[in-house]
């Protein structure tokens, strides 16, 4: 952890996530490691075939995402960035991009995992899965 105020960046968007911009938000000459996590829409969940996902966010979700990023940045002293997409996403689309930079890889990996787990636990974003055969299923309510 450093004594400087670490940077954090957070956004929720209905557009495709620019993963390079998320990475750039945390890069610095002092960083020997940049860890980027990409949460990708997959074609299955719990034994069911998934065709697409629709993400919906609470009106305060972006503020809560920013708070989450700022808290992890303050706890770790590292630069943190995250973007979550809402709306209709297809298989292979990026739903969540999170990045952390640090002097060393271990602290970057650990902070990125902490960030992703905290986002999933605290930011009110829900998904409706479109399953094979036309059924839908809400996840994260």
PDB file of C-alpha atoms in Angstrom:
ATOM      1  CA  UNK A   1       0.000   0.000   0.000  1.00  0.00           C
ATOM      2  CA  UNK A   2       1.252   3.479  -0.745  1.00  0.00           C
ATOM      3  CA  UNK A   3       0.699   6.786   1.010  1.00  0.00           C
ATOM      4  CA  UNK A   4      -0.738   8.544  -2.036  1.00  0.00           C
ATOM      5  CA  UNK A   5      -4.434   8.705  -2.790  1.00  0.00           C
ATOM      6  CA  UNK A   6      -4.999   5.832  -5.214  1.00  0.00           C
ATOM      7  CA  UNK A   7      -7.032   6.488  -8.334  1.00  0.00           C
ATOM      8  CA  UNK A   8     -10.328   4.806  -9.037  1.00  0.00           C
ATOM      9  CA  UNK A   9     -12.693   4.889 -11.994  1.00  0.00           C
ATOM     10  CA  UNK A  10     -16.157   3.349 -12.345  1.00  0.00           C
ATOM     11  CA  UNK A  11     -18.929   3.449 -14.899  1.00  0.00           C
ATOM     12  CA  UNK A  12     -22.081   1.632 -15.912  1.00  0.00           C
ATOM     13  CA  UNK A  13     -22.846   1.766 -19.603  1.00  0.00           C
ATOM     14  CA  UNK A  14     -25.227   0.383 -22.190  1.00  0.00           C
ATOM     15  CA  UNK A  15     -22.452   0.493 -24.807  1.00  0.00           C
ATOM     16  CA  UNK A  16     -19.722  -2.069 -25.416  1.00  0.00           C
ATOM     17  CA  UNK A  17     -17.009  -1.786 -22.773  1.00  0.00           C
ATOM     18  CA  UNK A  18     -13.697  -0.369 -23.954  1.00  0.00           C
ATOM     19  CA  UNK A  19     -11.321  -2.730 -22.150  1.00  0.00           C
ATOM     20  CA  UNK A  20      -8.270  -0.741 -23.284  1.00  0.00           C
ATOM     21  CA  UNK A  21      -9.697   2.387 -21.623  1.00  0.00           C
ATOM     22  CA  UNK A  22     -10.260   0.492 -18.374  1.00  0.00           C
ATOM     23  CA  UNK A  23      -6.638  -0.660 -18.487  1.00  0.00           C
ATOM     24  CA  UNK A  24      -5.371   2.855 -19.260  1.00  0.00           C
ATOM     25  CA  UNK A  25      -7.285   4.191 -16.256  1.00  0.00           C
ATOM     26  CA  UNK A  26      -4.975   2.255 -13.900  1.00  0.00           C
ATOM     27  CA  UNK A  27      -1.626   2.187 -15.710  1.00  0.00           C
ATOM     28  CA  UNK A  28       1.330   4.126 -14.348  1.00  0.00           C
ATOM     29  CA  UNK A  29       5.123   4.088 -14.733  1.00  0.00           C
ATOM     30  CA  UNK A  30       5.382   2.704 -11.172  1.00  0.00           C
ATOM     31  CA  UNK A  31       3.307  -0.370 -12.009  1.00  0.00           C
ATOM     32  CA  UNK A  32       5.019  -3.622 -12.805  1.00  0.00           C
ATOM     33  CA  UNK A  33       1.698  -5.458 -13.079  1.00  0.00           C
ATOM     34  CA  UNK A  34      -1.685  -4.634 -14.540  1.00  0.00           C
ATOM     35  CA  UNK A  35      -4.381  -7.254 -14.023  1.00  0.00           C
ATOM     36  CA  UNK A  36      -7.520  -6.981 -16.132  1.00  0.00           C
ATOM     37  CA  UNK A  37     -10.554  -9.175 -15.522  1.00  0.00           C
ATOM     38  CA  UNK A  38     -13.168  -9.634 -18.224  1.00  0.00           C
ATOM     39  CA  UNK A  39     -16.511 -11.116 -17.240  1.00  0.00           C
ATOM     40  CA  UNK A  40     -17.783 -12.641 -20.472  1.00  0.00           C
ATOM     41  CA  UNK A  41     -21.324 -13.814 -21.258  1.00  0.00           C
ATOM     42  CA  UNK A  42     -21.169 -17.593 -21.570  1.00  0.00           C
ATOM     43  CA  UNK A  43     -23.570 -19.977 -23.275  1.00  0.00           C
ATOM     44  CA  UNK A  44     -24.532 -22.001 -20.200  1.00  0.00           C
ATOM     45  CA  UNK A  45     -25.460 -21.660 -16.536  1.00  0.00           C
ATOM     46  CA  UNK A  46     -26.452 -24.327 -14.049  1.00  0.00           C
ATOM     47  CA  UNK A  47     -26.826 -26.962 -16.755  1.00  0.00           C
ATOM     48  CA  UNK A  48     -29.043 -24.735 -18.905  1.00  0.00           C
ATOM     49  CA  UNK A  49     -28.210 -23.426 -22.364  1.00  0.00           C
ATOM     50  CA  UNK A  50     -28.122 -19.611 -22.334  1.00  0.00           C
ATOM     51  CA  UNK A  51     -28.824 -17.612 -25.508  1.00  0.00           C
ATOM     52  CA  UNK A  52     -28.383 -14.077 -24.169  1.00  0.00           C
ATOM     53  CA  UNK A  53     -28.461 -11.950 -21.014  1.00  0.00           C
ATOM     54  CA  UNK A  54     -30.213  -8.730 -20.164  1.00  0.00           C
ATOM     55  CA  UNK A  55     -28.624  -6.730 -17.339  1.00  0.00           C
ATOM     56  CA  UNK A  56     -30.617  -4.161 -15.391  1.00  0.00           C
ATOM     57  CA  UNK A  57     -29.208  -1.811 -12.763  1.00  0.00           C
ATOM     58  CA  UNK A  58     -30.696   0.050  -9.835  1.00  0.00           C
ATOM     59  CA  UNK A  59     -30.665   3.848 -10.435  1.00  0.00           C
ATOM     60  CA  UNK A  60     -27.938   4.210  -7.771  1.00  0.00           C
ATOM     61  CA  UNK A  61     -25.817   1.346  -9.117  1.00  0.00           C
ATOM     62  CA  UNK A  62     -23.181   3.558 -10.744  1.00  0.00           C
ATOM     63  CA  UNK A  63     -22.663   5.526  -7.515  1.00  0.00           C
ATOM     64  CA  UNK A  64     -22.393   2.255  -5.592  1.00  0.00           C
ATOM     65  CA  UNK A  65     -19.924   0.876  -8.145  1.00  0.00           C
ATOM     66  CA  UNK A  66     -17.827   4.032  -7.758  1.00  0.00           C
ATOM     67  CA  UNK A  67     -17.979   3.679  -3.978  1.00  0.00           C
ATOM     68  CA  UNK A  68     -16.920   0.044  -4.228  1.00  0.00           C
ATOM     69  CA  UNK A  69     -13.951   0.949  -6.435  1.00  0.00           C
ATOM     70  CA  UNK A  70     -12.934   3.829  -4.156  1.00  0.00           C
ATOM     71  CA  UNK A  71     -13.098   1.590  -1.088  1.00  0.00           C
ATOM     72  CA  UNK A  72     -10.932  -1.122  -2.658  1.00  0.00           C
ATOM     73  CA  UNK A  73      -8.493   1.553  -3.854  1.00  0.00           C
ATOM     74  CA  UNK A  74      -8.316   3.004  -0.335  1.00  0.00           C
ATOM     75  CA  UNK A  75      -7.920  -0.429   1.287  1.00  0.00           C
ATOM     76  CA  UNK A  76      -5.171  -1.574  -1.067  1.00  0.00           C
ATOM     77  CA  UNK A  77      -3.535   1.705  -2.051  1.00  0.00           C
ATOM     78  CA  UNK A  78      -3.779   0.640  -5.689  1.00  0.00           C
ATOM     79  CA  UNK A  79      -5.308   2.167  -8.810  1.00  0.00           C
ATOM     80  CA  UNK A  80      -8.681   0.545  -9.514  1.00  0.00           C
ATOM     81  CA  UNK A  81     -11.098   0.743 -12.458  1.00  0.00           C
ATOM     82  CA  UNK A  82     -14.313  -1.054 -13.359  1.00  0.00           C
ATOM     83  CA  UNK A  83     -17.078  -0.870 -15.934  1.00  0.00           C
ATOM     84  CA  UNK A  84     -20.292  -2.864 -15.987  1.00  0.00           C
ATOM     85  CA  UNK A  85     -22.550  -3.120 -18.972  1.00  0.00           C
ATOM     86  CA  UNK A  86     -26.352  -3.092 -18.881  1.00  0.00           C
ATOM     87  CA  UNK A  87     -28.910  -3.925 -21.533  1.00  0.00           C
ATOM     88  CA  UNK A  88     -29.064  -6.904 -23.867  1.00  0.00           C
ATOM     89  CA  UNK A  89     -25.776  -8.800 -24.209  1.00  0.00           C
ATOM     90  CA  UNK A  90     -24.970 -11.704 -26.484  1.00  0.00           C
ATOM     91  CA  UNK A  91     -22.724 -14.704 -25.908  1.00  0.00           C
ATOM     92  CA  UNK A  92     -19.112 -13.494 -25.898  1.00  0.00           C
ATOM     93  CA  UNK A  93     -19.923  -9.895 -24.910  1.00  0.00           C
ATOM     94  CA  UNK A  94     -18.059  -8.321 -21.979  1.00  0.00           C
ATOM     95  CA  UNK A  95     -20.408  -7.704 -19.032  1.00  0.00           C
ATOM     96  CA  UNK A  96     -17.788  -6.560 -16.510  1.00  0.00           C
ATOM     97  CA  UNK A  97     -14.274  -5.252 -16.936  1.00  0.00           C
ATOM     98  CA  UNK A  98     -12.128  -4.611 -13.877  1.00  0.00           C
ATOM     99  CA  UNK A  99      -8.480  -3.541 -13.743  1.00  0.00           C
ATOM    100  CA  UNK A 100      -5.877  -3.025 -11.041  1.00  0.00           C
ATOM    101  CA  UNK A 101      -2.270  -1.917 -11.278  1.00  0.00           C
ATOM    102  CA  UNK A 102       0.419  -2.541  -8.693  1.00  0.00           C
ATOM    103  CA  UNK A 103       4.160  -2.732  -8.362  1.00  0.00           C
ATOM    104  CA  UNK A 104       3.973  -6.550  -8.222  1.00  0.00           C
ATOM    105  CA  UNK A 105       1.687  -9.188  -9.710  1.00  0.00           C
ATOM    106  CA  UNK A 106       0.509 -10.871  -6.503  1.00  0.00           C
ATOM    107  CA  UNK A 107      -0.977  -7.693  -5.024  1.00  0.00           C
ATOM    108  CA  UNK A 108      -2.557  -6.818  -8.382  1.00  0.00           C
ATOM    109  CA  UNK A 109      -4.180 -10.264  -8.698  1.00  0.00           C
ATOM    110  CA  UNK A 110      -5.397 -10.218  -5.094  1.00  0.00           C
ATOM    111  CA  UNK A 111      -6.834  -6.712  -5.376  1.00  0.00           C
ATOM    112  CA  UNK A 112      -8.565  -7.513  -8.668  1.00  0.00           C
ATOM    113  CA  UNK A 113     -10.205 -10.571  -7.138  1.00  0.00           C
ATOM    114  CA  UNK A 114     -11.282  -8.510  -4.119  1.00  0.00           C
ATOM    115  CA  UNK A 115     -12.726  -5.864  -6.445  1.00  0.00           C
ATOM    116  CA  UNK A 116     -14.712  -8.321  -8.578  1.00  0.00           C
ATOM    117  CA  UNK A 117     -16.105 -10.169  -5.550  1.00  0.00           C
ATOM    118  CA  UNK A 118     -17.078  -6.885  -3.874  1.00  0.00           C
ATOM    119  CA  UNK A 119     -18.805  -5.651  -7.045  1.00  0.00           C
ATOM    120  CA  UNK A 120     -20.802  -8.865  -7.337  1.00  0.00           C
ATOM    121  CA  UNK A 121     -21.779  -8.736  -3.650  1.00  0.00           C
ATOM    122  CA  UNK A 122     -22.683  -5.055  -3.318  1.00  0.00           C
ATOM    123  CA  UNK A 123     -23.623  -3.416  -6.622  1.00  0.00           C
ATOM    124  CA  UNK A 124     -27.339  -3.835  -7.441  1.00  0.00           C
ATOM    125  CA  UNK A 125     -27.211  -5.203 -10.978  1.00  0.00           C
ATOM    126  CA  UNK A 126     -29.395  -8.119 -11.990  1.00  0.00           C
ATOM    127  CA  UNK A 127     -29.471 -10.308 -15.054  1.00  0.00           C
ATOM    128  CA  UNK A 128     -32.258 -12.055 -16.878  1.00  0.00           C
ATOM    129  CA  UNK A 129     -31.031 -15.058 -18.788  1.00  0.00           C
ATOM    130  CA  UNK A 130     -32.708 -16.027 -22.034  1.00  0.00           C
ATOM    131  CA  UNK A 131     -32.589 -19.817 -22.009  1.00  0.00           C
ATOM    132  CA  UNK A 132     -32.948 -22.333 -24.824  1.00  0.00           C
ATOM    133  CA  UNK A 133     -36.586 -22.881 -25.653  1.00  0.00           C
ATOM    134  CA  UNK A 134     -37.575 -19.292 -24.791  1.00  0.00           C
ATOM    135  CA  UNK A 135     -37.709 -19.513 -20.987  1.00  0.00           C
ATOM    136  CA  UNK A 136     -36.190 -16.708 -18.920  1.00  0.00           C
ATOM    137  CA  UNK A 137     -34.575 -16.735 -15.499  1.00  0.00           C
ATOM    138  CA  UNK A 138     -33.600 -13.847 -13.194  1.00  0.00           C
ATOM    139  CA  UNK A 139     -30.258 -14.120 -11.406  1.00  0.00           C
ATOM    140  CA  UNK A 140     -28.947 -11.939  -8.587  1.00  0.00           C
ATOM    141  CA  UNK A 141     -32.265 -10.622  -7.248  1.00  0.00           C
TER     142      UNK A 141
END
